[in-house]
PDB file of C-alpha atoms in Angstrom:
ATOM      1  CA  UNK A1401     -55.807 -88.473  17.883  1.00 93.00           C
ATOM      2  CA  UNK A1402     -59.212 -88.519  17.022  1.00 97.00           C
ATOM      3  CA  UNK A1403     -60.806 -85.668  15.766  1.00 98.00           C
ATOM      4  CA  UNK A1404     -64.950 -84.759  14.648  1.00 97.00           C
ATOM      5  CA  UNK A1405     -65.022 -82.135  12.163  1.00 96.00           C
ATOM      6  CA  UNK A1406     -68.241 -80.235  11.253  1.00 95.00           C
ATOM      7  CA  UNK A1407     -68.780 -78.237   7.863  1.00 92.00           C
ATOM      8  CA  UNK A1408     -65.707 -80.537   6.153  1.00 90.00           C
ATOM      9  CA  UNK A1409     -66.574 -80.103   2.618  1.00 89.00           C
ATOM     10  CA  UNK A1410     -66.510 -76.468   2.842  1.00 91.00           C
ATOM     11  CA  UNK A1411     -63.831 -74.706   1.201  1.00 94.00           C
ATOM     12  CA  UNK A1412     -61.591 -74.157   5.131  1.00 96.00           C
ATOM     13  CA  UNK A1413     -63.039 -77.940   6.313  1.00 95.00           C
ATOM     14  CA  UNK A1414     -61.591 -79.669   3.373  1.00 94.00           C
ATOM     15  CA  UNK A1415     -58.348 -77.903   3.827  1.00 96.00           C
ATOM     16  CA  UNK A1416     -58.361 -78.421   7.575  1.00 97.00           C
ATOM     17  CA  UNK A1417     -59.464 -82.397   7.007  1.00 96.00           C
ATOM     18  CA  UNK A1418     -56.444 -82.696   4.682  1.00 96.00           C
ATOM     19  CA  UNK A1419     -54.260 -80.845   7.261  1.00 97.00           C
ATOM     20  CA  UNK A1420     -55.286 -83.177  10.094  1.00 97.00           C
ATOM     21  CA  UNK A1421     -54.683 -86.583   8.245  1.00 97.00           C
ATOM     22  CA  UNK A1422     -51.377 -85.314   7.062  1.00 96.00           C
ATOM     23  CA  UNK A1423     -50.472 -85.055  10.911  1.00 97.00           C
ATOM     24  CA  UNK A1424     -51.537 -88.322  12.003  1.00 96.00           C
ATOM     25  CA  UNK A1425     -55.360 -87.656  12.624  1.00 97.00           C
ATOM     26  CA  UNK A1426     -58.224 -90.000  12.900  1.00 96.00           C
ATOM     27  CA  UNK A1427     -60.950 -87.898  11.093  1.00 96.00           C
ATOM     28  CA  UNK A1428     -64.582 -88.358  11.541  1.00 94.00           C
ATOM     29  CA  UNK A1429     -66.543 -85.825   9.324  1.00 91.00           C
ATOM     30  CA  UNK A1430     -69.856 -84.500   9.182  1.00 88.00           C
ATOM     31  CA  UNK A1431     -71.361 -84.482   5.689  1.00 86.00           C
ATOM     32  CA  UNK A1432     -74.987 -83.373   4.424  1.00 75.00           C
ATOM     33  CA  UNK A1433     -75.288 -85.918   1.692  1.00 69.00           C
ATOM     34  CA  UNK A1434     -72.938 -89.160   0.628  1.00 69.00           C
ATOM     35  CA  UNK A1435     -72.433 -87.236  -2.843  1.00 72.00           C
ATOM     36  CA  UNK A1436     -70.502 -84.250  -0.637  1.00 69.00           C
ATOM     37  CA  UNK A1437     -68.629 -87.094   1.324  1.00 71.00           C
ATOM     38  CA  UNK A1438     -66.995 -87.712  -2.198  1.00 76.00           C
ATOM     39  CA  UNK A1439     -65.238 -84.789  -1.976  1.00 75.00           C
ATOM     40  CA  UNK A1440     -63.152 -85.866   1.048  1.00 84.00           C
ATOM     41  CA  UNK A1441     -59.848 -87.523   1.167  1.00 82.00           C
ATOM     42  CA  UNK A1442     -59.216 -91.143   1.343  1.00 85.00           C
ATOM     43  CA  UNK A1443     -59.104 -92.383   4.827  1.00 87.00           C
ATOM     44  CA  UNK A1444     -61.906 -90.441   6.263  1.00 91.00           C
ATOM     45  CA  UNK A1445     -65.146 -91.561   8.100  1.00 91.00           C
ATOM     46  CA  UNK A1446     -68.082 -89.928   6.890  1.00 88.00           C
ATOM     47  CA  UNK A1447     -71.065 -89.625   8.940  1.00 85.00           C
ATOM     48  CA  UNK A1448     -74.072 -88.319   6.466  1.00 82.00           C
ATOM     49  CA  UNK A1449     -75.919 -86.064   8.995  1.00 77.00           C
ATOM     50  CA  UNK A1450     -76.057 -82.393   9.753  1.00 79.00           C
ATOM     51  CA  UNK A1451     -75.789 -80.137  12.826  1.00 82.00           C
ATOM     52  CA  UNK A1452     -79.624 -80.273  13.068  1.00 76.00           C
ATOM     53  CA  UNK A1453     -79.504 -83.796  13.782  1.00 76.00           C
ATOM     54  CA  UNK A1454     -78.789 -83.825  17.644  1.00 77.00           C
ATOM     55  CA  UNK A1455     -79.272 -87.953  18.327  1.00 78.00           C
ATOM     56  CA  UNK A1456     -76.811 -88.466  14.906  1.00 76.00           C
ATOM     57  CA  UNK A1457     -74.654 -86.090  16.605  1.00 83.00           C
ATOM     58  CA  UNK A1458     -74.210 -87.390  20.039  1.00 85.00           C
ATOM     59  CA  UNK A1459     -74.102 -91.272  18.632  1.00 85.00           C
ATOM     60  CA  UNK A1460     -70.437 -90.134  16.821  1.00 87.00           C
ATOM     61  CA  UNK A1461     -69.088 -88.014  19.751  1.00 92.00           C
ATOM     62  CA  UNK A1462     -67.771 -90.972  21.777  1.00 90.00           C
ATOM     63  CA  UNK A1463     -64.276 -91.218  21.875  1.00 93.00           C
ATOM     64  CA  UNK A1464     -63.436 -88.140  19.905  1.00 96.00           C
ATOM     65  CA  UNK A1465     -60.189 -86.060  21.320  1.00 97.00           C
ATOM     66  CA  UNK A1466     -60.876 -82.584  19.487  1.00 98.00           C
ATOM     67  CA  UNK A1467     -64.183 -81.527  17.929  1.00 98.00           C
ATOM     68  CA  UNK A1468     -63.831 -78.730  15.238  1.00 98.00           C
ATOM     69  CA  UNK A1469     -67.390 -77.023  14.538  1.00 97.00           C
ATOM     70  CA  UNK A1470     -66.828 -74.699  10.986  1.00 97.00           C
ATOM     71  CA  UNK A1471     -70.578 -75.719   9.544  1.00 94.00           C
ATOM     72  CA  UNK A1472     -71.922 -72.521   8.954  1.00 94.00           C
ATOM     73  CA  UNK A1473     -73.742 -70.488   5.794  1.00 92.00           C
ATOM     74  CA  UNK A1474     -71.220 -67.698   4.747  1.00 90.00           C
ATOM     75  CA  UNK A1475     -73.473 -66.029   2.204  1.00 89.00           C
ATOM     76  CA  UNK A1476     -72.872 -61.981   1.644  1.00 91.00           C
ATOM     77  CA  UNK A1477     -75.725 -60.940  -0.181  1.00 91.00           C
ATOM     78  CA  UNK A1478     -78.401 -62.587   1.544  1.00 91.00           C
ATOM     79  CA  UNK A1479     -82.162 -61.963   0.771  1.00 91.00           C
ATOM     80  CA  UNK A1480     -84.789 -61.721   3.546  1.00 92.00           C
ATOM     81  CA  UNK A1481     -85.631 -65.062   2.607  1.00 93.00           C
ATOM     82  CA  UNK A1482     -82.508 -66.490   3.566  1.00 94.00           C
ATOM     83  CA  UNK A1483     -82.532 -65.330   7.457  1.00 95.00           C
ATOM     84  CA  UNK A1484     -84.164 -68.005   8.615  1.00 94.00           C
ATOM     85  CA  UNK A1485     -81.554 -70.122   7.159  1.00 94.00           C
ATOM     86  CA  UNK A1486     -78.542 -68.123   8.292  1.00 95.00           C
ATOM     87  CA  UNK A1487     -80.159 -68.486  12.148  1.00 95.00           C
ATOM     88  CA  UNK A1488     -80.762 -72.038  12.465  1.00 94.00           C
ATOM     89  CA  UNK A1489     -77.474 -72.939  10.848  1.00 93.00           C
ATOM     90  CA  UNK A1490     -75.095 -69.840  12.017  1.00 96.00           C
ATOM     91  CA  UNK A1491     -76.544 -69.404  15.684  1.00 96.00           C
ATOM     92  CA  UNK A1492     -79.050 -72.668  16.497  1.00 95.00           C
ATOM     93  CA  UNK A1493     -76.774 -75.237  14.965  1.00 94.00           C
ATOM     94  CA  UNK A1494     -73.383 -74.007  17.016  1.00 96.00           C
ATOM     95  CA  UNK A1495     -75.414 -73.841  19.996  1.00 95.00           C
ATOM     96  CA  UNK A1496     -76.433 -77.243  19.466  1.00 94.00           C
ATOM     97  CA  UNK A1497     -73.005 -78.570  18.760  1.00 95.00           C
ATOM     98  CA  UNK A1498     -70.860 -77.007  21.016  1.00 96.00           C
ATOM     99  CA  UNK A1499     -73.551 -77.986  23.426  1.00 96.00           C
ATOM    100  CA  UNK A1500     -73.468 -81.933  22.828  1.00 95.00           C
ATOM    101  CA  UNK A1501     -69.907 -82.005  22.669  1.00 96.00           C
ATOM    102  CA  UNK A1502     -69.601 -80.120  25.709  1.00 96.00           C
ATOM    103  CA  UNK A1503     -72.250 -82.789  27.345  1.00 95.00           C
ATOM    104  CA  UNK A1504     -70.062 -85.719  25.968  1.00 95.00           C
ATOM    105  CA  UNK A1505     -66.948 -84.467  27.556  1.00 96.00           C
ATOM    106  CA  UNK A1506     -64.973 -84.072  24.321  1.00 97.00           C
ATOM    107  CA  UNK A1507     -61.691 -83.008  26.163  1.00 97.00           C
ATOM    108  CA  UNK A1508     -60.846 -80.169  23.322  1.00 98.00           C
ATOM    109  CA  UNK A1509     -63.351 -77.887  21.624  1.00 98.00           C
ATOM    110  CA  UNK A1510     -62.577 -75.472  18.397  1.00 98.00           C
ATOM    111  CA  UNK A1511     -65.194 -73.246  17.489  1.00 98.00           C
ATOM    112  CA  UNK A1512     -64.135 -71.381  14.389  1.00 98.00           C
ATOM    113  CA  UNK A1513     -65.692 -67.764  14.164  1.00 98.00           C
ATOM    114  CA  UNK A1514     -64.227 -64.692  12.063  1.00 98.00           C
ATOM    115  CA  UNK A1515     -62.827 -61.228  12.790  1.00 97.00           C
ATOM    116  CA  UNK A1516     -65.900 -59.539  11.188  1.00 96.00           C
ATOM    117  CA  UNK A1517     -67.918 -60.127  14.373  1.00 97.00           C
ATOM    118  CA  UNK A1518     -66.382 -57.132  15.569  1.00 96.00           C
ATOM    119  CA  UNK A1519     -68.005 -55.140  12.910  1.00 95.00           C
ATOM    120  CA  UNK A1520     -66.102 -52.074  11.177  1.00 96.00           C
ATOM    121  CA  UNK A1521     -62.646 -51.835  13.065  1.00 96.00           C
ATOM    122  CA  UNK A1522     -62.449 -48.615  11.579  1.00 94.00           C
ATOM    123  CA  UNK A1523     -58.683 -48.995  10.210  1.00 96.00           C
ATOM    124  CA  UNK A1524     -57.970 -50.509  13.904  1.00 96.00           C
ATOM    125  CA  UNK A1525     -56.258 -53.954  14.210  1.00 98.00           C
ATOM    126  CA  UNK A1526     -57.701 -55.181  16.975  1.00 98.00           C
ATOM    127  CA  UNK A1527     -56.597 -58.045  19.341  1.00 98.00           C
ATOM    128  CA  UNK A1528     -58.642 -60.538  20.825  1.00 97.00           C
ATOM    129  CA  UNK A1529     -59.818 -58.315  23.977  1.00 96.00           C
ATOM    130  CA  UNK A1530     -61.294 -55.968  21.784  1.00 95.00           C
ATOM    131  CA  UNK A1531     -65.510 -54.850  22.368  1.00 89.00           C
ATOM    132  CA  UNK A1532     -66.818 -53.103  20.016  1.00 84.00           C
ATOM    133  CA  UNK A1533     -69.921 -52.005  21.812  1.00 82.00           C
ATOM    134  CA  UNK A1534     -73.082 -51.367  19.335  1.00 85.00           C
ATOM    135  CA  UNK A1535     -72.482 -52.802  16.193  1.00 89.00           C
ATOM    136  CA  UNK A1536     -73.951 -51.519  12.608  1.00 89.00           C
ATOM    137  CA  UNK A1537     -73.946 -54.765  10.901  1.00 94.00           C
ATOM    138  CA  UNK A1538     -73.132 -55.165   7.166  1.00 95.00           C
ATOM    139  CA  UNK A1539     -74.999 -58.415   6.240  1.00 95.00           C
ATOM    140  CA  UNK A1540     -76.791 -60.820   8.120  1.00 96.00           C
ATOM    141  CA  UNK A1541     -74.137 -63.334   7.903  1.00 96.00           C
ATOM    142  CA  UNK A1542     -72.277 -61.213  10.234  1.00 96.00           C
ATOM    143  CA  UNK A1543     -75.099 -60.343  12.304  1.00 96.00           C
ATOM    144  CA  UNK A1544     -75.417 -64.454  12.945  1.00 97.00           C
ATOM    145  CA  UNK A1545     -71.738 -65.113  13.132  1.00 97.00           C
ATOM    146  CA  UNK A1546     -71.372 -61.996  15.805  1.00 97.00           C
ATOM    147  CA  UNK A1547     -74.262 -63.644  18.078  1.00 97.00           C
ATOM    148  CA  UNK A1548     -72.303 -67.471  17.636  1.00 98.00           C
ATOM    149  CA  UNK A1549     -69.248 -65.976  19.050  1.00 97.00           C
ATOM    150  CA  UNK A1550     -70.563 -63.770  22.046  1.00 97.00           C
ATOM    151  CA  UNK A1551     -73.994 -65.495  22.553  1.00 97.00           C
ATOM    152  CA  UNK A1552     -73.201 -68.808  22.203  1.00 98.00           C
ATOM    153  CA  UNK A1553     -69.203 -69.689  22.414  1.00 98.00           C
ATOM    154  CA  UNK A1554     -67.891 -67.040  24.667  1.00 98.00           C
ATOM    155  CA  UNK A1555     -70.858 -67.890  27.703  1.00 98.00           C
ATOM    156  CA  UNK A1556     -69.968 -71.593  26.989  1.00 98.00           C
ATOM    157  CA  UNK A1557     -66.091 -70.737  27.735  1.00 98.00           C
ATOM    158  CA  UNK A1558     -67.049 -68.547  30.525  1.00 97.00           C
ATOM    159  CA  UNK A1559     -69.043 -71.615  32.059  1.00 97.00           C
ATOM    160  CA  UNK A1560     -65.746 -73.850  32.030  1.00 97.00           C
ATOM    161  CA  UNK A1561     -66.513 -75.934  28.704  1.00 98.00           C
ATOM    162  CA  UNK A1562     -62.971 -76.800  27.510  1.00 98.00           C
ATOM    163  CA  UNK A1563     -63.584 -74.382  24.197  1.00 98.00           C
ATOM    164  CA  UNK A1564     -61.547 -72.436  22.200  1.00 98.00           C
ATOM    165  CA  UNK A1565     -62.521 -69.777  19.386  1.00 98.00           C
ATOM    166  CA  UNK A1566     -60.390 -69.313  16.261  1.00 98.00           C
ATOM    167  CA  UNK A1567     -61.043 -66.218  14.118  1.00 98.00           C
ATOM    168  CA  UNK A1568     -59.705 -66.277  10.905  1.00 98.00           C
ATOM    169  CA  UNK A1569     -59.463 -63.188   8.648  1.00 97.00           C
ATOM    170  CA  UNK A1570     -60.503 -62.883   5.095  1.00 97.00           C
ATOM    171  CA  UNK A1571     -59.819 -66.490   3.865  1.00 98.00           C
ATOM    172  CA  UNK A1572     -58.507 -66.982   0.196  1.00 98.00           C
ATOM    173  CA  UNK A1573     -56.808 -69.981  -1.960  1.00 97.00           C
ATOM    174  CA  UNK A1574     -57.066 -72.481  -3.946  1.00 94.00           C
ATOM    175  CA  UNK A1575     -60.490 -74.669  -4.118  1.00 90.00           C
ATOM    176  CA  UNK A1576     -62.352 -71.337  -3.028  1.00 93.00           C
ATOM    177  CA  UNK A1577     -65.750 -70.741  -4.575  1.00 89.00           C
ATOM    178  CA  UNK A1578     -66.924 -67.237  -3.039  1.00 92.00           C
ATOM    179  CA  UNK A1579     -67.475 -64.142  -4.391  1.00 92.00           C
ATOM    180  CA  UNK A1580     -63.902 -63.181  -3.815  1.00 94.00           C
ATOM    181  CA  UNK A1581     -62.941 -66.692  -5.830  1.00 94.00           C
ATOM    182  CA  UNK A1582     -65.347 -64.899  -8.588  1.00 93.00           C
ATOM    183  CA  UNK A1583     -63.762 -62.179  -8.976  1.00 95.00           C
ATOM    184  CA  UNK A1584     -60.321 -63.220  -8.705  1.00 95.00           C
ATOM    185  CA  UNK A1585     -61.659 -65.772 -11.696  1.00 94.00           C
ATOM    186  CA  UNK A1586     -62.585 -62.550 -13.996  1.00 94.00           C
ATOM    187  CA  UNK A1587     -59.074 -61.079 -13.062  1.00 95.00           C
ATOM    188  CA  UNK A1588     -57.435 -64.432 -14.362  1.00 92.00           C
ATOM    189  CA  UNK A1589     -59.131 -64.294 -17.719  1.00 91.00           C
ATOM    190  CA  UNK A1590     -58.710 -60.151 -18.070  1.00 89.00           C
ATOM    191  CA  UNK A1591     -62.289 -59.528 -17.781  1.00 91.00           C
ATOM    192  CA  UNK A1592     -62.199 -57.765 -14.597  1.00 93.00           C
ATOM    193  CA  UNK A1593     -62.672 -54.242 -15.549  1.00 93.00           C
ATOM    194  CA  UNK A1594     -63.809 -52.291 -12.322  1.00 96.00           C
ATOM    195  CA  UNK A1595     -64.197 -52.794  -8.643  1.00 97.00           C
ATOM    196  CA  UNK A1596     -65.994 -50.671  -5.827  1.00 97.00           C
ATOM    197  CA  UNK A1597     -64.502 -49.843  -2.602  1.00 97.00           C
ATOM    198  CA  UNK A1598     -60.874 -49.213  -2.768  1.00 97.00           C
ATOM    199  CA  UNK A1599     -59.889 -48.296   0.793  1.00 97.00           C
ATOM    200  CA  UNK A1600     -62.255 -51.390   2.422  1.00 97.00           C
ATOM    201  CA  UNK A1601     -59.276 -53.461   3.885  1.00 98.00           C
ATOM    202  CA  UNK A1602     -59.032 -56.805   5.542  1.00 98.00           C
ATOM    203  CA  UNK A1603     -56.465 -59.326   7.279  1.00 98.00           C
ATOM    204  CA  UNK A1604     -56.078 -61.644   4.434  1.00 98.00           C
ATOM    205  CA  UNK A1605     -55.450 -65.330   5.406  1.00 98.00           C
ATOM    206  CA  UNK A1606     -54.131 -68.028   3.181  1.00 98.00           C
ATOM    207  CA  UNK A1607     -56.367 -70.955   2.970  1.00 98.00           C
ATOM    208  CA  UNK A1608     -53.246 -73.447   4.006  1.00 98.00           C
ATOM    209  CA  UNK A1609     -52.198 -71.278   7.103  1.00 98.00           C
ATOM    210  CA  UNK A1610     -55.925 -71.128   8.331  1.00 98.00           C
ATOM    211  CA  UNK A1611     -55.982 -75.083   8.255  1.00 98.00           C
ATOM    212  CA  UNK A1612     -52.503 -75.605  10.006  1.00 98.00           C
ATOM    213  CA  UNK A1613     -53.678 -72.915  12.677  1.00 98.00           C
ATOM    214  CA  UNK A1614     -56.594 -74.223  13.508  1.00 98.00           C
ATOM    215  CA  UNK A1615     -54.974 -77.964  14.164  1.00 98.00           C
ATOM    216  CA  UNK A1616     -52.289 -75.993  16.457  1.00 98.00           C
ATOM    217  CA  UNK A1617     -55.353 -74.076  18.105  1.00 98.00           C
ATOM    218  CA  UNK A1618     -56.429 -77.705  19.012  1.00 98.00           C
ATOM    219  CA  UNK A1619     -53.102 -78.620  20.009  1.00 98.00           C
ATOM    220  CA  UNK A1620     -51.702 -76.134  21.821  1.00 98.00           C
ATOM    221  CA  UNK A1621     -54.108 -73.479  22.681  1.00 98.00           C
ATOM    222  CA  UNK A1622     -55.809 -72.302  25.667  1.00 98.00           C
ATOM    223  CA  UNK A1623     -59.630 -73.451  26.694  1.00 97.00           C
ATOM    224  CA  UNK A1624     -61.492 -70.237  27.328  1.00 98.00           C
ATOM    225  CA  UNK A1625     -59.227 -68.310  24.881  1.00 98.00           C
ATOM    226  CA  UNK A1626     -59.491 -66.695  21.731  1.00 98.00           C
ATOM    227  CA  UNK A1627     -56.908 -66.773  18.664  1.00 98.00           C
ATOM    228  CA  UNK A1628     -56.771 -64.557  15.291  1.00 98.00           C
ATOM    229  CA  UNK A1629     -55.808 -66.574  12.682  1.00 98.00           C
ATOM    230  CA  UNK A1630     -55.377 -63.370  10.571  1.00 98.00           C
ATOM    231  CA  UNK A1631     -52.894 -62.734   8.204  1.00 98.00           C
ATOM    232  CA  UNK A1632     -51.577 -59.291   6.871  1.00 98.00           C
ATOM    233  CA  UNK A1633     -53.903 -56.440   6.732  1.00 98.00           C
ATOM    234  CA  UNK A1634     -54.044 -55.025   3.341  1.00 98.00           C
ATOM    235  CA  UNK A1635     -56.849 -52.855   1.341  1.00 98.00           C
ATOM    236  CA  UNK A1636     -58.769 -54.296  -1.795  1.00 98.00           C
ATOM    237  CA  UNK A1637     -56.711 -52.088  -4.358  1.00 97.00           C
ATOM    238  CA  UNK A1638     -53.598 -53.495  -2.410  1.00 98.00           C
ATOM    239  CA  UNK A1639     -55.276 -57.204  -2.653  1.00 98.00           C
ATOM    240  CA  UNK A1640     -55.902 -56.838  -6.416  1.00 97.00           C
ATOM    241  CA  UNK A1641     -52.785 -55.568  -7.373  1.00 97.00           C
ATOM    242  CA  UNK A1642     -51.069 -58.141  -5.610  1.00 97.00           C
ATOM    243  CA  UNK A1643     -53.215 -60.882  -7.217  1.00 97.00           C
ATOM    244  CA  UNK A1644     -52.283 -59.220 -10.478  1.00 96.00           C
ATOM    245  CA  UNK A1645     -48.814 -59.330 -10.366  1.00 96.00           C
ATOM    246  CA  UNK A1646     -49.081 -62.834  -8.670  1.00 96.00           C
ATOM    247  CA  UNK A1647     -51.505 -63.917 -12.079  1.00 94.00           C
ATOM    248  CA  UNK A1648     -49.106 -61.813 -14.454  1.00 94.00           C
ATOM    249  CA  UNK A1649     -52.709 -60.177 -15.227  1.00 93.00           C
ATOM    250  CA  UNK A1650     -54.123 -56.819 -15.024  1.00 90.00           C
ATOM    251  CA  UNK A1651     -55.756 -55.569 -11.966  1.00 87.00           C
ATOM    252  CA  UNK A1652     -59.232 -53.574 -12.336  1.00 94.00           C
ATOM    253  CA  UNK A1653     -58.768 -50.652 -14.635  1.00 91.00           C
ATOM    254  CA  UNK A1654     -61.128 -48.453 -12.725  1.00 96.00           C
ATOM    255  CA  UNK A1655     -61.925 -48.041  -8.816  1.00 97.00           C
ATOM    256  CA  UNK A1656     -65.532 -46.263  -8.006  1.00 97.00           C
ATOM    257  CA  UNK A1657     -65.117 -44.941  -4.443  1.00 97.00           C
ATOM    258  CA  UNK A1658     -66.144 -46.636  -1.336  1.00 97.00           C
ATOM    259  CA  UNK A1659     -68.710 -43.350  -0.907  1.00 97.00           C
ATOM    260  CA  UNK A1660     -70.622 -44.512  -3.694  1.00 97.00           C
ATOM    261  CA  UNK A1661     -70.855 -48.207  -2.293  1.00 97.00           C
ATOM    262  CA  UNK A1662     -72.091 -46.416   0.914  1.00 96.00           C
ATOM    263  CA  UNK A1663     -74.732 -44.419  -1.045  1.00 97.00           C
ATOM    264  CA  UNK A1664     -76.029 -47.119  -3.280  1.00 97.00           C
ATOM    265  CA  UNK A1665     -76.706 -49.384  -0.158  1.00 96.00           C
ATOM    266  CA  UNK A1666     -78.597 -47.112   1.132  1.00 95.00           C
ATOM    267  CA  UNK A1667     -80.530 -46.451  -1.610  1.00 96.00           C
ATOM    268  CA  UNK A1668     -81.140 -50.167  -2.559  1.00 96.00           C
ATOM    269  CA  UNK A1669     -81.949 -51.376   1.007  1.00 93.00           C
ATOM    270  CA  UNK A1670     -85.798 -51.495   0.335  1.00 92.00           C
ATOM    271  CA  UNK A1671     -85.860 -52.635  -3.526  1.00 94.00           C
ATOM    272  CA  UNK A1672     -82.477 -54.582  -3.383  1.00 96.00           C
ATOM    273  CA  UNK A1673     -81.451 -55.886   0.353  1.00 94.00           C
ATOM    274  CA  UNK A1674     -79.095 -58.671  -1.280  1.00 95.00           C
ATOM    275  CA  UNK A1675     -77.298 -56.097  -3.188  1.00 96.00           C
ATOM    276  CA  UNK A1676     -77.174 -53.480  -0.759  1.00 96.00           C
ATOM    277  CA  UNK A1677     -75.655 -56.249   1.525  1.00 95.00           C
ATOM    278  CA  UNK A1678     -72.727 -56.570  -0.940  1.00 95.00           C
ATOM    279  CA  UNK A1679     -72.469 -52.724  -1.636  1.00 97.00           C
ATOM    280  CA  UNK A1680     -72.044 -52.382   2.472  1.00 96.00           C
ATOM    281  CA  UNK A1681     -69.384 -54.779   3.476  1.00 96.00           C
ATOM    282  CA  UNK A1682     -67.141 -52.783   0.630  1.00 96.00           C
ATOM    283  CA  UNK A1683     -68.229 -48.955   1.683  1.00 96.00           C
ATOM    284  CA  UNK A1684     -64.504 -48.377   3.374  1.00 96.00           C
ATOM    285  CA  UNK A1685     -65.325 -51.046   5.837  1.00 97.00           C
ATOM    286  CA  UNK A1686     -62.184 -52.954   7.592  1.00 97.00           C
ATOM    287  CA  UNK A1687     -61.997 -56.007   9.365  1.00 98.00           C
ATOM    288  CA  UNK A1688     -58.597 -56.257  10.623  1.00 98.00           C
ATOM    289  CA  UNK A1689     -57.380 -58.391  13.514  1.00 98.00           C
ATOM    290  CA  UNK A1690     -54.181 -59.017  15.402  1.00 98.00           C
ATOM    291  CA  UNK A1691     -52.722 -62.303  15.284  1.00 98.00           C
ATOM    292  CA  UNK A1692     -49.646 -61.859  17.928  1.00 98.00           C
ATOM    293  CA  UNK A1693     -51.329 -63.751  20.360  1.00 98.00           C
ATOM    294  CA  UNK A1694     -51.591 -67.001  17.915  1.00 98.00           C
ATOM    295  CA  UNK A1695     -47.938 -66.299  16.826  1.00 98.00           C
ATOM    296  CA  UNK A1696     -46.862 -66.460  20.387  1.00 98.00           C
ATOM    297  CA  UNK A1697     -48.901 -69.167  22.081  1.00 98.00           C
ATOM    298  CA  UNK A1698     -49.376 -71.182  18.904  1.00 98.00           C
ATOM    299  CA  UNK A1699     -46.325 -70.555  17.017  1.00 98.00           C
ATOM    300  CA  UNK A1700     -48.274 -69.786  14.352  1.00 98.00           C
ATOM    301  CA  UNK A1701     -47.595 -67.399  10.900  1.00 97.00           C
ATOM    302  CA  UNK A1702     -49.726 -66.650   8.112  1.00 98.00           C
ATOM    303  CA  UNK A1703     -47.811 -66.349   4.473  1.00 98.00           C
ATOM    304  CA  UNK A1704     -47.492 -62.670   3.181  1.00 98.00           C
ATOM    305  CA  UNK A1705     -49.999 -62.064  -0.010  1.00 98.00           C
ATOM    306  CA  UNK A1706     -46.773 -62.734  -2.397  1.00 97.00           C
ATOM    307  CA  UNK A1707     -46.326 -66.081  -1.090  1.00 98.00           C
ATOM    308  CA  UNK A1708     -50.167 -66.855  -0.695  1.00 98.00           C
ATOM    309  CA  UNK A1709     -51.569 -65.505  -4.449  1.00 97.00           C
ATOM    310  CA  UNK A1710     -49.000 -67.076  -6.993  1.00 97.00           C
ATOM    311  CA  UNK A1711     -50.747 -70.754  -5.888  1.00 96.00           C
ATOM    312  CA  UNK A1712     -53.966 -69.192  -6.145  1.00 96.00           C
ATOM    313  CA  UNK A1713     -53.840 -67.384  -9.437  1.00 95.00           C
ATOM    314  CA  UNK A1714     -52.329 -70.426 -11.225  1.00 93.00           C
ATOM    315  CA  UNK A1715     -54.790 -72.724  -9.963  1.00 92.00           C
ATOM    316  CA  UNK A1716     -57.264 -70.106 -11.520  1.00 90.00           C
ATOM    317  CA  UNK A1717     -55.433 -69.525 -14.875  1.00 82.00           C
ATOM    318  CA  UNK A1718     -55.214 -73.179 -15.356  1.00 80.00           C
ATOM    319  CA  UNK A1719     -58.963 -73.911 -14.393  1.00 75.00           C
ATOM    320  CA  UNK A1720     -59.861 -71.125 -17.759  1.00 61.00           C
ATOM    321  CA  UNK A1721     -60.710 -72.858 -20.853  1.00 53.00           C
TER     322      UNK A1721
END
């Protein structure tokens, strides 16, 4: 099987490439620079280009059995100056890649979305049929990923493209460089004294499980279908308590209420919109999805926090000076 992967040097992308190699795939990875290509495992064919270069993309799709589209900007805390880049990569880039793969006759196309596209699920664990109606987006990243999902990928499915959408939950694990990873790193050093938004909740998914789920989506998923690759639902308070146990360290000593995050987000929207975004996503907001369909049709399972957090915290503690 020949796989083409965009976003191959990102957090999930690196794990997906290794997962595919481990299962006998031939992998072509889209990378923005040869410097980034050095992050990839041996045996991967690297194409130095990005998703804004349709000619180079088109040239490398001949003979591809499955395309995984992961390339996106995952930025919570965006400034207004970042909005055009989010639009260009997350929406326009997805439109270009998915359309080119469809035109090139790629037999299987997997678009990687997120359960956050539904907005705040208000404590409900939703399935793939859920449609929230009007959404108050907590971040520009969420808005652009929502548009890529519902205005780009879903219409292509409806038009008959062999496209499958995969929606991971909140992804954690070794190799992460996100804001969540920074918080866990501070916790591993005993420096995470306080957090805000204890009742904000996510479907937590270990990165290795996401990579395996994406491979299974390509192999067993039904075109035209969306699958949630979501782990168990836990609040932020529960997640950091579990990470403290896994790392043998203290959790946050103080939790500030979600109501304070909501109030501060409103107060700071004009003066500090990036900080307001970071506060909105923890202001009691829940992004929760059911993985029942993926479990039933793909044979996929997500591990509990008790299994995923120990290797995550072990890597973080090892990296401390």
